[in-house]
Coordinates of C-alpha atoms and ligand atoms in Angstrom, one line a residue:
M1 CA 140.0 82.2 92.8
S2 CA 139.8 80.1 89.6
R3 CA 136.4 78.4 88.9
Q4 CA 136.2 75.2 86.8
P5 CA 133.6 75.4 83.7
G6 CA 130.6 73.9 84.7
Q7 CA 130.7 74.6 88.4
P8 CA 128.3 76.9 90.0
Q9 CA 129.9 80.3 90.7
S10 CA 131.4 81.5 93.8
P11 CA 129.8 84.6 95.7
A12 CA 132.7 86.4 94.6
A13 CA 132.7 84.9 90.9
A14 CA 129.0 86.3 90.9
E15 CA 130.2 90.0 91.7
Q16 CA 133.1 90.1 89.2
A17 CA 131.5 88.8 86.4
Q18 CA 129.1 91.7 85.8
P19 CA 128.3 93.2 82.4
A20 CA 128.6 96.9 82.1
V21 CA 125.3 97.5 82.9
A22 CA 123.3 101.2 83.2
G23 CA 119.8 100.9 82.4
I24 CA 117.0 99.8 84.6
S25 CA 115.6 97.0 82.1
T26 CA 119.1 95.7 81.3
T27 CA 120.0 95.6 84.8
A28 CA 116.9 93.5 85.2
V29 CA 117.8 90.9 82.6
H30 CA 121.8 91.0 83.3
A31 CA 122.5 91.8 86.5
G32 CA 123.7 89.6 89.3
E33 CA 123.9 86.5 87.3
D34 CA 127.5 85.2 86.1
R35 CA 127.9 85.7 82.4
R36 CA 129.3 82.4 81.9
R37 CA 127.0 80.2 83.9
A38 CA 127.0 76.0 85.0
H39 CA 127.2 73.6 81.9
D40 CA 126.8 76.7 79.5
S41 CA 123.2 77.2 80.5
I42 CA 121.6 80.4 79.7
T43 CA 119.6 80.1 82.7
T44 CA 120.9 80.4 86.6
P45 CA 120.4 76.7 87.8
I46 CA 118.6 76.1 90.7
I47 CA 121.0 74.8 93.4
Q48 CA 118.7 72.2 95.5
A49 CA 121.5 71.4 98.0
S50 CA 121.2 71.7 102.2
T51 CA 125.1 71.6 102.3
Y52 CA 128.3 71.6 100.5
T53 CA 131.2 69.6 101.0
F54 CA 135.1 69.8 101.0
A55 CA 137.3 68.1 99.2
N56 CA 139.8 67.8 102.5
T57 CA 140.5 69.2 106.0
A58 CA 143.1 71.7 104.4
E59 CA 140.2 73.2 102.2
L60 CA 138.0 73.5 104.9
I61 CA 140.6 75.5 106.7
D62 CA 141.2 77.5 103.9
Y63 CA 137.4 78.4 103.6
H64 CA 137.4 79.5 107.6
E65 CA 140.8 81.7 106.9
G66 CA 138.9 83.3 104.0
R67 CA 141.6 82.1 101.5
I68 CA 138.7 80.7 99.3
E69 CA 134.9 82.0 99.2
R70 CA 132.7 79.2 98.6
E71 CA 129.3 77.8 100.4
E72 CA 129.1 75.8 103.8
Y73 CA 125.6 75.5 104.3
G74 CA 122.1 76.0 103.1
R75 CA 121.0 78.6 105.6
Y76 CA 124.2 80.5 105.2
G77 CA 123.6 81.0 101.4
N78 CA 123.0 79.4 98.2
P79 CA 124.2 80.2 94.8
T80 CA 120.8 80.7 93.3
V81 CA 119.8 83.1 96.1
R82 CA 123.1 85.1 95.9
A83 CA 122.4 85.5 92.4
A84 CA 119.1 86.9 92.9
E85 CA 120.4 89.1 95.8
A86 CA 123.0 90.9 93.1
K87 CA 120.4 91.4 90.9
L88 CA 118.3 92.9 93.2
A89 CA 121.4 95.2 95.2
L90 CA 122.1 96.8 91.5
L91 CA 118.3 97.4 90.8
E92 CA 117.9 99.2 93.8
A93 CA 120.8 101.0 94.2
G94 CA 122.6 101.2 90.8
P95 CA 126.3 100.6 90.0
D96 CA 127.9 103.6 91.6
M97 CA 126.5 102.9 95.2
P98 CA 127.8 100.2 97.4
A99 CA 124.9 98.1 98.4
A100 CA 123.9 94.5 99.0
A101 CA 120.9 92.6 99.3
L102 CA 119.4 89.7 101.7
L103 CA 116.2 87.8 100.3
C104 CA 113.9 86.2 102.9
A105 CA 111.6 84.1 103.3
S106 CA 108.7 86.7 102.8
G107 CA 108.3 90.4 102.8
M108 CA 106.8 89.7 106.5
N109 CA 110.1 87.9 107.3
A110 CA 112.1 90.7 105.9
I111 CA 110.5 93.0 108.0
T112 CA 110.6 91.1 111.3
S113 CA 114.3 89.9 111.0
T114 CA 115.2 94.0 110.4
L115 CA 113.4 94.9 113.3
L116 CA 114.5 92.1 115.8
A117 CA 118.2 92.6 114.9
M118 CA 117.9 96.4 115.0
L119 CA 115.9 97.0 118.1
P120 CA 117.5 96.1 121.5
T121 CA 115.1 96.0 124.7
G122 CA 114.4 99.2 126.0
S123 CA 114.7 101.0 122.4
H124 CA 111.8 102.9 120.7
L125 CA 110.7 102.9 117.1
I126 CA 108.3 105.2 115.3
L127 CA 106.0 103.9 113.0
T128 CA 103.5 105.8 110.4
D129 CA 99.7 104.5 110.8
D130 CA 99.0 104.0 107.1
C131 CA 100.6 100.5 106.8
Y132 CA 100.6 96.7 106.1
R133 CA 98.2 95.4 108.9
R134 CA 100.7 92.4 109.8
T135 CA 103.7 95.0 110.4
R136 CA 101.6 97.0 112.6
Q137 CA 100.5 93.8 114.4
F138 CA 104.2 92.6 115.0
I139 CA 105.1 95.8 116.5
Q140 CA 102.1 96.0 118.8
T141 CA 102.3 92.7 120.2
F142 CA 106.1 90.7 119.5
L143 CA 108.2 93.9 120.0
V144 CA 106.0 95.3 123.1
R145 CA 106.5 91.9 124.7
L146 CA 110.4 92.2 123.8
G147 CA 110.2 95.3 125.9
V148 CA 110.4 97.6 122.5
Q149 CA 108.1 100.8 122.6
H150 CA 106.7 102.3 119.6
T151 CA 104.9 105.2 118.6
V152 CA 102.3 105.8 115.6
V153 CA 102.3 108.6 113.7
P154 CA 100.1 109.9 110.9
A155 CA 101.7 109.4 107.7
C156 CA 103.6 112.2 106.1
D157 CA 103.2 114.3 109.5
Y158 CA 106.8 115.4 109.7
A159 CA 106.2 117.6 112.7
A160 CA 104.5 114.2 114.7
I161 CA 107.3 112.5 113.6
E162 CA 109.7 114.8 115.0
A163 CA 107.8 115.2 118.2
A164 CA 107.8 111.1 118.7
I165 CA 111.7 111.2 118.4
R166 CA 113.1 110.3 122.1
P167 CA 116.6 109.5 123.5
E168 CA 116.4 105.8 122.8
T169 CA 114.7 105.9 119.6
R170 CA 116.3 104.0 117.0
L171 CA 114.1 103.7 113.9
I172 CA 111.6 105.3 111.9
L173 CA 109.5 102.6 109.8
S174 CA 107.2 103.8 107.1
E175 CA 105.8 102.5 103.8
S176 CA 105.8 104.7 100.7
P177 CA 103.2 104.6 98.9
T178 CA 101.4 103.5 102.3
N179 CA 98.7 100.7 101.8
P180 CA 95.9 101.6 101.0
Y181 CA 95.8 105.1 100.5
L182 CA 98.8 105.5 98.9
R183 CA 100.4 108.5 100.7
V184 CA 103.9 109.2 99.5
L185 CA 106.5 110.6 101.8
D186 CA 109.0 113.4 100.9
L187 CA 112.0 111.0 101.7
P188 CA 114.7 113.7 102.0
R189 CA 112.6 115.8 104.2
L190 CA 112.3 112.4 106.6
V191 CA 116.2 111.7 106.5
A192 CA 117.0 115.1 107.5
I193 CA 114.9 114.7 110.6
A194 CA 116.1 111.4 111.3
R195 CA 119.8 112.2 110.8
Q196 CA 119.7 115.4 113.0
H197 CA 118.4 113.1 115.6
R198 CA 120.9 109.7 114.7
V199 CA 117.8 107.8 113.8
K200 CA 117.8 105.3 111.2
T201 CA 115.3 105.2 108.4
I202 CA 113.4 102.1 106.8
I203 CA 110.7 102.7 104.0
D204 CA 109.2 99.8 103.0
A205 CA 108.9 100.3 99.3
T206 CA 107.0 97.0 97.7
F207 CA 104.3 99.6 96.3
A208 CA 106.8 101.4 94.5
T209 CA 109.7 99.0 93.4
P210 CA 113.0 100.4 92.4
Y211 CA 111.5 101.2 89.0
N212 CA 109.2 104.2 90.5
L213 CA 111.5 105.2 93.6
R214 CA 115.1 105.2 94.7
P215 CA 114.8 105.5 98.4
L216 CA 118.8 104.8 99.1
H217 CA 119.3 107.7 96.7
Q218 CA 117.4 110.1 98.7
G219 CA 119.2 108.8 102.0
I220 CA 117.3 106.3 103.1
D221 CA 119.1 103.4 105.2
I222 CA 117.4 100.2 104.8
V223 CA 114.9 99.5 101.4
I224 CA 112.3 96.3 102.0
H225 CA 110.3 95.1 99.7
S226 CA 107.9 92.4 99.9
A227 CA 109.6 90.4 96.2
T228 CA 106.1 88.6 96.3
K229 CA 104.4 91.7 94.7
Y230 CA 106.3 93.2 91.6
L231 CA 109.3 92.0 91.9
G232 CA 108.3 88.4 91.5
G233 CA 105.6 89.6 89.2
H234 CA 103.9 86.5 88.9
N235 CA 101.8 85.6 92.1
D236 CA 103.9 82.7 92.2
L237 CA 106.5 82.8 94.9
L238 CA 106.7 84.5 98.4
A239 CA 110.0 86.1 99.1
G240 CA 111.2 89.4 100.7
V241 CA 114.3 91.9 100.4
I242 CA 116.6 93.8 102.4
I243 CA 118.7 96.2 100.8
G244 CA 121.0 98.9 102.1
R245 CA 125.0 99.6 102.8
P246 CA 127.0 96.1 102.7
G247 CA 128.2 96.6 106.6
I248 CA 124.2 96.6 107.7
I249 CA 123.0 93.6 105.4
S250 CA 126.1 91.4 106.7
A251 CA 124.9 91.9 110.0
L252 CA 121.5 91.1 109.2
R253 CA 123.0 88.4 107.0
E254 CA 124.6 86.8 110.5
S255 CA 121.3 87.2 112.1
Q256 CA 119.3 85.1 109.1
G257 CA 122.1 82.4 109.7
I258 CA 121.1 82.4 113.2
T259 CA 117.2 83.0 113.0
G260 CA 116.7 80.8 110.1
G261 CA 114.2 82.8 107.3
I262 CA 116.2 82.0 104.0
C263 CA 114.6 82.3 100.7
D264 CA 114.6 78.8 99.2
P265 CA 116.3 78.2 95.8
H266 CA 113.3 77.8 93.7
S267 CA 111.7 80.7 94.9
A268 CA 115.0 82.5 94.1
Y269 CA 115.1 81.0 90.5
L270 CA 111.5 82.1 90.0
L271 CA 112.4 85.7 91.3
L272 CA 115.3 86.0 88.8
R273 CA 113.2 85.0 86.0
G274 CA 110.2 87.2 86.9
L275 CA 112.6 90.1 87.0
K276 CA 113.8 89.3 83.8
T277 CA 110.6 91.4 82.5
F278 CA 110.3 93.8 85.6
A279 CA 110.9 97.2 83.9
L280 CA 108.3 96.1 81.1
R281 CA 105.7 95.1 83.6
M282 CA 106.3 98.3 85.7
E283 CA 105.8 100.1 82.9
R284 CA 102.3 98.4 81.9
H285 CA 101.2 98.5 85.6
N286 CA 102.0 102.6 85.7
R287 CA 100.1 102.9 82.5
N288 CA 97.0 100.9 83.7
G289 CA 97.2 102.3 87.4
L290 CA 97.0 106.0 86.2
A291 CA 94.9 105.5 83.1
V292 CA 92.6 103.5 85.5
A293 CA 92.7 106.2 88.4
H294 CA 91.8 108.8 86.0
F295 CA 89.0 106.6 84.5
L296 CA 87.6 106.5 87.9
H297 CA 88.3 110.1 88.8
N298 CA 85.8 111.3 86.1
H299 CA 83.3 108.6 86.7
P300 CA 80.0 109.9 88.6
R301 CA 79.3 106.7 90.7
I302 CA 83.1 107.2 92.1
A303 CA 82.8 109.3 95.4
R304 CA 87.1 109.4 95.7
V305 CA 89.9 108.0 94.0
H306 CA 93.2 107.9 95.9
Y307 CA 96.2 107.8 93.5
P308 CA 99.2 109.7 93.7
A309 CA 99.2 111.0 90.0
L310 CA 95.5 113.0 90.8
P311 CA 95.7 116.5 91.2
D312 CA 93.7 116.2 94.5
H313 CA 95.7 113.9 95.8
P314 CA 97.3 115.2 99.3
D315 CA 101.2 114.3 98.5
H316 CA 100.6 115.0 94.2
L317 CA 103.7 117.7 94.1
I318 CA 105.9 115.2 96.3
A319 CA 104.8 112.4 94.0
M320 CA 105.3 114.3 91.0
E321 CA 108.8 114.9 92.0
Q322 CA 110.2 111.9 93.5
M323 CA 108.5 108.9 91.6
R324 CA 109.0 107.7 88.1
G325 CA 105.6 106.4 87.8
W326 CA 103.0 105.5 90.4
G327 CA 102.1 102.2 90.1
G328 CA 99.6 99.7 89.6
V329 CA 97.3 99.9 92.7
V330 CA 94.4 102.4 92.7
A331 CA 92.2 102.7 95.6
F332 CA 88.8 104.2 95.2
E333 CA 85.6 104.8 97.4
L334 CA 82.3 104.0 95.8
D335 CA 79.1 106.3 96.1
A336 CA 77.4 103.5 97.8
D337 CA 77.2 101.2 100.9
M338 CA 79.2 98.3 101.8
S339 CA 76.8 95.6 99.9
A340 CA 76.7 98.1 96.5
T341 CA 80.1 98.2 96.7
S342 CA 80.5 93.8 96.8
R343 CA 78.0 93.9 94.3
F344 CA 80.1 96.3 91.9
I345 CA 83.2 93.9 92.8
D346 CA 81.2 90.6 91.9
R347 CA 80.3 92.0 88.8
L348 CA 84.1 92.5 87.4
R349 CA 84.9 89.9 85.2
L350 CA 88.8 90.6 84.5
P351 CA 90.3 91.0 88.0
Y352 CA 90.2 88.0 90.2
I353 CA 89.0 88.8 93.7
G354 CA 92.2 87.9 96.2
P355 CA 94.4 90.1 98.5
S356 CA 97.9 91.1 97.5
L357 CA 99.2 92.9 94.1
G358 CA 101.9 93.6 91.6
G359 CA 101.4 90.3 89.7
V360 CA 100.5 89.9 86.2
E361 CA 96.8 89.4 86.8
S362 CA 94.9 92.2 87.9
L363 CA 93.2 91.7 91.6
V364 CA 90.7 93.6 93.4
E365 CA 89.8 93.4 97.1
Q366 CA 87.2 95.0 99.5
P367 CA 89.6 95.7 102.3
S368 CA 86.8 95.7 104.8
L369 CA 85.9 92.1 103.9
M370 CA 89.5 91.1 103.1
S371 CA 92.2 92.0 105.3
F372 CA 90.1 93.6 107.8
Y373 CA 87.0 91.4 108.0
E374 CA 87.4 90.2 111.6
L375 CA 87.3 94.1 112.7
T376 CA 84.0 95.9 113.5
T377 CA 82.8 98.7 111.5
E378 CA 84.0 101.1 114.3
E379 CA 87.4 99.6 114.6
R380 CA 87.9 99.9 111.0
L381 CA 86.8 103.4 110.8
A382 CA 89.3 104.0 113.5
I383 CA 92.1 103.2 111.0
G384 CA 90.4 104.9 108.1
I385 CA 89.3 101.5 106.5
R386 CA 85.5 102.2 105.0
D387 CA 83.1 99.7 104.1
N388 CA 82.9 101.4 100.4
L389 CA 86.4 101.4 99.7
V390 CA 88.1 99.4 97.0
R391 CA 91.5 98.4 96.1
L392 CA 92.0 97.5 92.5
A393 CA 95.5 96.2 91.7
C394 CA 96.2 96.3 88.1
G395 CA 98.1 93.6 86.0
I396 CA 99.7 94.1 82.8
E397 CA 96.2 93.7 80.8
D398 CA 95.3 95.9 78.3
T399 CA 94.6 99.2 79.6
E400 CA 91.2 99.6 77.4
D401 CA 90.1 96.1 78.4
L402 CA 90.4 97.0 82.0
I403 CA 88.6 100.4 81.6
A404 CA 85.9 98.8 79.7
D405 CA 85.5 95.8 82.4
L406 CA 85.4 98.8 85.1
S407 CA 82.8 100.5 83.1
Q408 CA 80.5 97.8 82.4
A409 CA 80.4 97.0 86.3
L410 CA 79.6 100.3 87.3
D411 CA 77.0 100.7 84.9
D412 CA 75.3 97.5 86.2
K413 CA 71.6 98.2 87.1
D414 CA 71.6 95.7 90.1
V415 CA 74.9 97.7 91.2
I416 CA 72.9 101.1 90.9
R417 CA 69.5 99.8 92.4
L418 CA 71.3 98.4 95.2
A419 CA 73.4 101.8 96.0
Ligands
PLP1 C1 102.5 92.3 101.1 C2 103.2 93.1 101.6 C3 104.1 92.8 102.5 C4 104.3 91.6 103.3 O1 104.8 90.6 102.5 P1 104.9 88.7 102.3 O2 105.6 88.6 101.2 O3 103.1 88.8 101.7 O4 105.4 88.6 103.7 C5 104.9 94.1 103.5 N1 104.0 95.3 103.2 C6 103.7 95.3 101.9 C7 103.6 96.7 101.8 C8 103.0 94.6 101.5 O5 102.4 94.8 100.5

């Protein structure tokens, strides 16, 4: 198919125009975007269109017969969104593995769309316990209503995972690293169990990103990310992405054409722009996370630090082996009660108090007062959320500044007095 200069790229052209990319930073900058763009602009344009028009009936018939590739209607595809999808597929899978990506309205939409499309009534799903709260809620309320059963197993308990498999089990879903305790799954071990029983595996790798972990290369069937976090990287968009073999992704794309949870072109543009610096940002997030974890680990006012690179983390060896870095999120417990822990958070000057992670600005939260506020202390303890737990999502600030800030807050007399 020929493309006139100045015309937006077609889906096929986007794939054919790949530069010979190799490294992750080169991929993040160049992959997925046509080398020659509309109006010779260096940026991929935001194609703000709900529908795409046909010159005549013959062109419409050619489109239906697959003789030309082009867009039809905004719910079925958009050139800006396709460029972001192509970049993400290459970032996750690399050039040698056939893979495709589907962008969704949010990370939660990516999760719910995948589960709805892949789990028929009467089927069964296994999910690990340390996970994003809304994922658990969706499975325990919506899927149960649709006649889909589930079993929750402890993260990294492989005997429990295998024991939970039934004849009707279709999927095993886990995060890695998990939220908030950063448990790291032994992916080849999980894949071996799943394959033996013909069960598919899904990893929500939001906390890892393709910079730190490559689940598809370990045999995982589907990877999901909340692109709202590290992939977008600037706390300014919501999006989710599903990545896997092209056959699975095109089936999910067909479902999205019906259910409608698309990513809008503005968010796709912000994502493309954020991804340009993805590798640079991850390098700094990793460095900050590691340095802060070590600093806290050695601080007398800290009872416990949860970070996979620390030797006392339960999955330390797996994490060292299977991950390139361990990300910017550090969970830790103060040697203090609920209110002294809040006082510590209020004394911090650099991180903003807020949910989320993965943006350039550091964010801090006390999970018991953020995502789990409406639960009682007992209900929180039942799912492992203690009142003295803090989750710090390191941004890309200077490492020394983050540590100096933590240090002054921990040494504050009011914090100590209240403990
Ligand atoms: C944030 C997050 C989600 C949900 O993503 P949204 O983009 O907020 O919908 C899912 N899983 C994990 C691990 C997350 O951190």
